[in-house]
Each structure stands twice: as C-alpha cells, then as structure tokens.
C-alpha positions as CSV (number, residue, x, y, z in Angstrom):
1,M,-43.3,74.1,-79.8
2,S,-41.6,76.6,-77.7
3,D,-38.6,77.8,-79.7
4,A,-37.0,79.3,-76.7
5,V,-36.9,76.0,-74.9
6,E,-36.2,73.6,-77.8
7,L,-33.8,75.7,-79.9
8,R,-31.6,76.6,-76.9
9,T,-30.5,79.8,-78.5
10,D,-28.2,80.5,-75.6
11,R,-26.0,77.6,-76.7
12,P,-24.1,77.4,-80.0
13,H,-25.2,74.6,-82.4
14,S,-23.1,73.1,-85.2
15,A,-25.8,73.6,-87.9
16,R,-26.2,77.3,-87.0
17,I,-22.5,77.9,-86.8
18,Y,-22.2,76.4,-90.3
19,N,-25.1,78.6,-91.5
20,Y,-23.2,81.6,-90.2
21,L,-19.9,80.6,-91.9
22,L,-21.9,80.3,-95.2
23,G,-23.2,83.8,-94.8
24,G,-26.7,82.8,-93.6
25,E,-29.0,84.5,-91.2
26,D,-30.5,81.6,-89.3
27,N,-28.2,81.8,-86.3
28,F,-28.1,83.4,-82.9
29,P,-25.5,85.4,-80.9
30,A,-24.1,82.2,-79.2
31,D,-23.5,80.7,-82.7
32,R,-21.9,83.8,-84.1
33,A,-19.6,84.1,-81.0
34,A,-18.5,80.5,-81.4
35,A,-17.9,81.0,-85.1
36,E,-15.9,84.2,-84.7
37,A,-13.8,82.7,-81.9
38,G,-13.1,79.7,-84.1
39,L,-12.1,82.0,-87.0
40,A,-9.7,83.8,-84.6
41,V,-7.8,80.6,-84.0
42,N,-8.3,79.1,-87.5
43,P,-9.2,81.5,-90.3
44,G,-9.6,78.5,-92.6
45,A,-12.9,77.5,-91.0
46,R,-15.0,79.7,-93.3
47,V,-13.1,78.5,-96.4
48,A,-13.6,74.9,-95.3
49,A,-17.4,75.4,-94.9
50,Q,-17.8,77.1,-98.3
51,A,-15.6,74.6,-100.1
52,N,-17.6,71.8,-98.5
53,R,-20.9,73.3,-99.6
54,E,-19.6,73.4,-103.2
55,F,-18.7,69.8,-102.9
56,L,-22.3,69.0,-101.9
57,R,-23.6,70.7,-105.1
58,R,-21.2,68.9,-107.4
59,A,-21.8,65.5,-105.7
60,V,-25.6,65.9,-106.0
61,T,-25.2,67.0,-109.6
62,Y,-23.1,63.9,-110.3
63,L,-25.5,61.5,-108.6
64,A,-28.6,62.9,-110.3
65,G,-26.8,62.6,-113.6
66,S,-26.0,59.0,-112.8
67,G,-29.7,58.2,-112.5
68,V,-30.2,58.5,-108.7
69,D,-33.7,59.9,-107.9
70,Q,-33.8,59.4,-104.1
71,F,-31.6,61.3,-101.6
72,L,-31.3,60.9,-97.9
73,D,-29.4,64.0,-96.6
74,V,-28.4,63.4,-93.0
75,G,-27.2,66.3,-91.0
76,S,-28.5,68.5,-93.8
77,G,-28.2,71.8,-92.0
78,I,-30.5,74.8,-92.4
79,P,-32.1,75.1,-95.8
80,A,-30.0,77.2,-98.3
81,A,-30.1,78.3,-101.9
82,D,-28.2,75.2,-103.1
83,S,-30.0,72.6,-101.1
84,T,-30.2,69.1,-102.5
85,H,-33.8,69.2,-103.8
86,L,-32.9,72.4,-105.7
87,V,-29.8,70.9,-107.3
88,A,-31.7,67.7,-108.1
89,P,-35.2,69.0,-108.8
90,D,-36.6,65.8,-110.2
91,A,-35.6,63.7,-107.1
92,T,-37.3,62.8,-103.9
93,V,-35.3,64.1,-100.9
94,V,-35.5,63.5,-97.2
95,Y,-33.6,65.9,-95.0
96,V,-32.6,64.7,-91.6
97,D,-31.1,66.9,-88.8
98,Y,-31.3,66.9,-85.0
99,D,-31.5,70.7,-84.8
100,P,-35.2,71.7,-84.5
101,L,-34.5,74.9,-86.4
102,V,-33.7,72.9,-89.5
103,V,-37.2,71.3,-89.5
104,A,-38.8,74.6,-88.6
105,R,-37.2,76.4,-91.5
106,G,-37.8,73.5,-94.0
107,R,-40.8,73.3,-96.2
108,D,-42.1,69.9,-97.1
109,V,-43.3,69.2,-100.6
110,P,-45.7,66.3,-100.4
111,G,-44.3,63.2,-102.1
112,R,-41.0,64.9,-102.9
113,V,-39.3,66.8,-100.1
114,R,-39.5,65.9,-96.4
115,Y,-37.8,67.4,-93.4
116,A,-37.4,65.0,-90.4
117,R,-35.8,65.4,-87.0
118,A,-33.4,62.6,-86.1
119,D,-29.8,62.1,-85.2
120,L,-27.0,60.1,-86.9
121,R,-26.2,58.6,-83.5
122,E,-29.5,56.7,-83.9
123,P,-29.3,55.3,-87.4
124,D,-32.3,53.0,-87.1
125,R,-34.5,56.1,-86.3
126,V,-33.0,57.8,-89.3
127,L,-33.9,54.9,-91.5
128,A,-37.4,54.7,-90.1
129,R,-38.0,58.4,-90.9
130,A,-36.5,58.0,-94.4
131,A,-38.7,55.0,-95.1
132,E,-41.8,57.1,-94.6
133,T,-41.0,58.9,-97.9
134,L,-38.3,57.0,-99.7
135,D,-38.5,53.5,-101.3
136,L,-35.5,51.8,-99.6
137,S,-35.8,48.9,-102.0
138,R,-34.4,51.1,-104.8
139,P,-31.1,52.9,-104.9
140,V,-30.7,55.9,-102.6
141,A,-27.9,58.5,-102.4
142,L,-26.9,58.8,-98.7
143,L,-25.4,62.3,-98.1
144,L,-23.3,62.8,-95.0
145,V,-21.6,66.1,-95.8
146,A,-19.7,67.7,-92.9
147,V,-21.5,65.6,-90.4
148,T,-19.2,62.8,-89.0
149,H,-16.8,65.3,-87.5
150,H,-19.5,66.2,-85.0
151,L,-19.4,62.8,-83.5
152,L,-16.8,61.7,-80.9
153,D,-14.6,58.7,-81.5
154,A,-16.3,57.0,-78.6
155,E,-19.6,57.3,-80.6
156,D,-18.1,55.1,-83.3
157,P,-19.2,57.2,-86.4
158,Q,-17.9,54.5,-88.8
159,A,-20.3,52.0,-87.3
160,R,-23.2,54.5,-87.5
161,V,-22.5,55.2,-91.2
162,A,-22.1,51.5,-91.9
163,R,-25.5,50.8,-90.4
164,L,-27.1,53.2,-92.8
165,V,-25.2,52.0,-95.8
166,D,-26.0,48.3,-95.0
167,A,-29.7,49.1,-95.0
168,L,-29.6,50.5,-98.6
169,P,-29.7,48.3,-101.7
170,S,-27.1,47.6,-104.3
171,G,-26.6,50.6,-106.6
172,S,-26.9,53.1,-103.8
173,Y,-24.3,55.7,-103.1
174,L,-22.5,57.3,-100.2
175,A,-21.3,60.9,-100.5
176,L,-19.4,61.9,-97.4
177,S,-17.0,64.7,-96.3
178,Q,-15.2,65.2,-93.0
179,L,-12.6,67.6,-91.6
180,T,-9.1,66.2,-91.7
181,S,-6.3,66.8,-89.2
182,D,-3.7,66.0,-91.9
183,L,-3.2,69.7,-92.8
184,A,-2.7,72.6,-90.3
185,P,-3.2,70.1,-87.4
186,D,-2.4,72.7,-84.7
187,K,-5.0,75.2,-85.9
188,W,-7.7,72.5,-86.2
189,A,-6.8,71.2,-82.7
190,A,-7.1,74.7,-81.3
191,L,-10.5,75.0,-82.9
192,E,-11.6,71.6,-81.6
193,Q,-10.6,72.7,-78.1
194,D,-12.4,76.0,-78.3
195,F,-15.6,74.4,-79.6
196,A,-15.4,71.8,-76.8
197,R,-15.4,74.6,-74.2
198,R,-18.6,75.8,-75.8
199,G,-20.2,72.4,-75.8
200,V,-19.9,71.7,-79.5
201,V,-18.2,68.6,-80.8
202,L,-15.7,69.1,-83.7
203,R,-13.4,66.1,-84.4
204,P,-11.0,66.4,-87.3
205,R,-9.7,63.0,-88.3
206,P,-6.7,61.7,-90.3
207,G,-7.2,60.5,-93.8
208,P,-7.0,56.7,-93.0
209,E,-9.8,57.1,-90.5
210,I,-12.0,58.9,-93.0
211,A,-11.2,56.3,-95.7
212,R,-12.8,53.7,-93.4
213,F,-16.2,55.2,-94.0
214,F,-16.0,53.9,-97.6
215,E,-14.9,50.3,-96.9
216,G,-16.6,47.8,-99.2
217,L,-17.8,50.6,-101.6
218,E,-16.6,51.5,-105.1
219,L,-15.0,54.9,-105.1
220,V,-16.0,57.3,-107.9
221,E,-13.0,59.0,-109.5
222,P,-11.0,60.9,-108.2
223,G,-11.6,58.9,-105.0
224,L,-11.0,60.4,-101.5
225,T,-9.6,63.8,-101.9
226,L,-9.8,67.4,-100.6
227,V,-13.3,68.5,-101.5
228,H,-12.2,71.5,-103.7
229,R,-10.3,68.9,-105.8
230,W,-13.3,66.6,-106.3
231,R,-14.5,67.3,-109.9
232,P,-14.3,71.1,-109.7
233,D,-16.4,73.0,-112.2
234,A,-16.9,76.5,-113.5
235,H,-19.3,77.4,-110.7
236,D,-16.8,77.0,-107.9
237,H,-15.4,79.8,-105.9
238,Q,-13.0,77.9,-103.7
239,S,-11.2,75.7,-106.2
240,D,-8.0,77.7,-106.1
241,R,-7.8,77.8,-102.3
242,P,-4.7,76.4,-100.5
243,D,-5.2,72.9,-99.4
244,A,-4.5,73.7,-95.7
245,L,-7.3,76.2,-95.7
246,V,-9.9,73.7,-96.9
247,S,-8.8,70.7,-94.9
248,V,-11.9,68.7,-95.7
249,L,-11.7,65.3,-97.4
250,G,-14.6,63.9,-99.4
251,A,-15.6,61.2,-101.8
252,V,-18.6,59.6,-103.5
253,A,-18.8,55.8,-103.6
254,R,-21.2,53.2,-105.0
255,K,-22.5,50.2,-103.1
256,P,-21.9,47.1,-105.3
C-alpha cells in the first residue's frame, strides 16, 4: 500500500482529528490545522472528544460486566490506550473504520482482535467483515461512538444503524453517542461549517433525532443523556464539565 496515496495526508480526516483532540500523535498537519481551527470557533470540541472517550470506557465496562463477550466497534478510530479490547480483555473485538491508518496502526490478535476497513454507509459490508471473526448468532455489543455525526442527513444514518441492529440477535446491545445541537447551537454550527469547507462532515443533531437510533430497544439507565452524565465513575476527568462544553448525547440499549 502506498500511504501517500491512500491516506491522503493532505486532507483532514475525522479519525485523525479526533486522535489529535485526544492528545494522540497519529495525525498530520491538515488534521491538526482543522482541529485548531475548530477549537478557535468552538473551544468545547476537545472537551467533547475527551468526555466521549470516557463514555466509551464506561459503556464497554458495563457491557462486559453484563456478560457480553463480543464487540463490533464501528468507526473505532485510531487505536488508543483505552481501546475496547483493553477495557474488555476477555472479549472478542472487531474494529471497523474507513480510514486506512486505523487498520495500519491496529494489531490483530488471532481469534480475538481484528481490524477491518469498512464504512458505516455500507452496513452489509460491515456485517460481512464482522462475521469473519464474530459469531453473529450470539449477542454482540455494537459500538457506534461519535460516528453518526460524520454522516449527512441525506445518508440516512438511522437506517444504516437499524440495518446493523436488525442483523444482531436478541440480547445484543447498541452503545451510541452523537454530537447534539441542543446546547451551544451557534458554536457547533460554526464548527460544522468550518469542517465542511475542509471536506469533513460534522452534523450535530437535536436530541429527538438522536433518540431515533434507539427505537425498539430497551434503554439502560439513565437512558439517553449527556455522555459525562452516563454512569460517571472515579476514573473520569470530564464529569464536572459544563453541559454545553460536552454537547454529546449517548446511551446503551438492549435488543429484546
């Protein structure tokens, strides 16, 4: 593979912007420029990314504690210290992302950890890649953490998510988080417009639209809430942040 061609380091990418906001080093000048420009119009972007990552850790901890031993982490982003297979070390995990850098940086563990390149916009392809490692006849935790806000409304993200959930058996779970426009709407709109000029989709959505992702599922307490309010624990660093700085809604729900 020619990284210079496939990675397109001259253009910002959502996974690498997220990596930069989390303090990672797997990013390039175009990603850092986009992130810094975004922080200039909305300083909450870094807080949102970090609070969202803490939600991922707590959600995976809860799911593993509930007996789930298979995870499908879609839009997983670049591997980090608190990646799903590290939080749930006894589980089988398939990471899926459409950024080739994610797969390049990932390290497969035969029979337990797999990195696959696919796109949420093609749910059947995601499922096919997942089925190469996971047993889709048994419960799976589907993780869509900070992913759906990178799809336009015209791409019908609710339908893409529903296709994935429909393919999973009873007892499976969906853990999803998404930027909301309910808080600090002007700042998030400014960030959305700045990203669009750079070729990056960022689509904050109102709470009722985000709630649609969970239709037909049984929400785990406390339901759909700002991610730093979802079962906070002693390991959190963002739990006392103002709600408007976080502006990410998330929930975990069980498929009956």
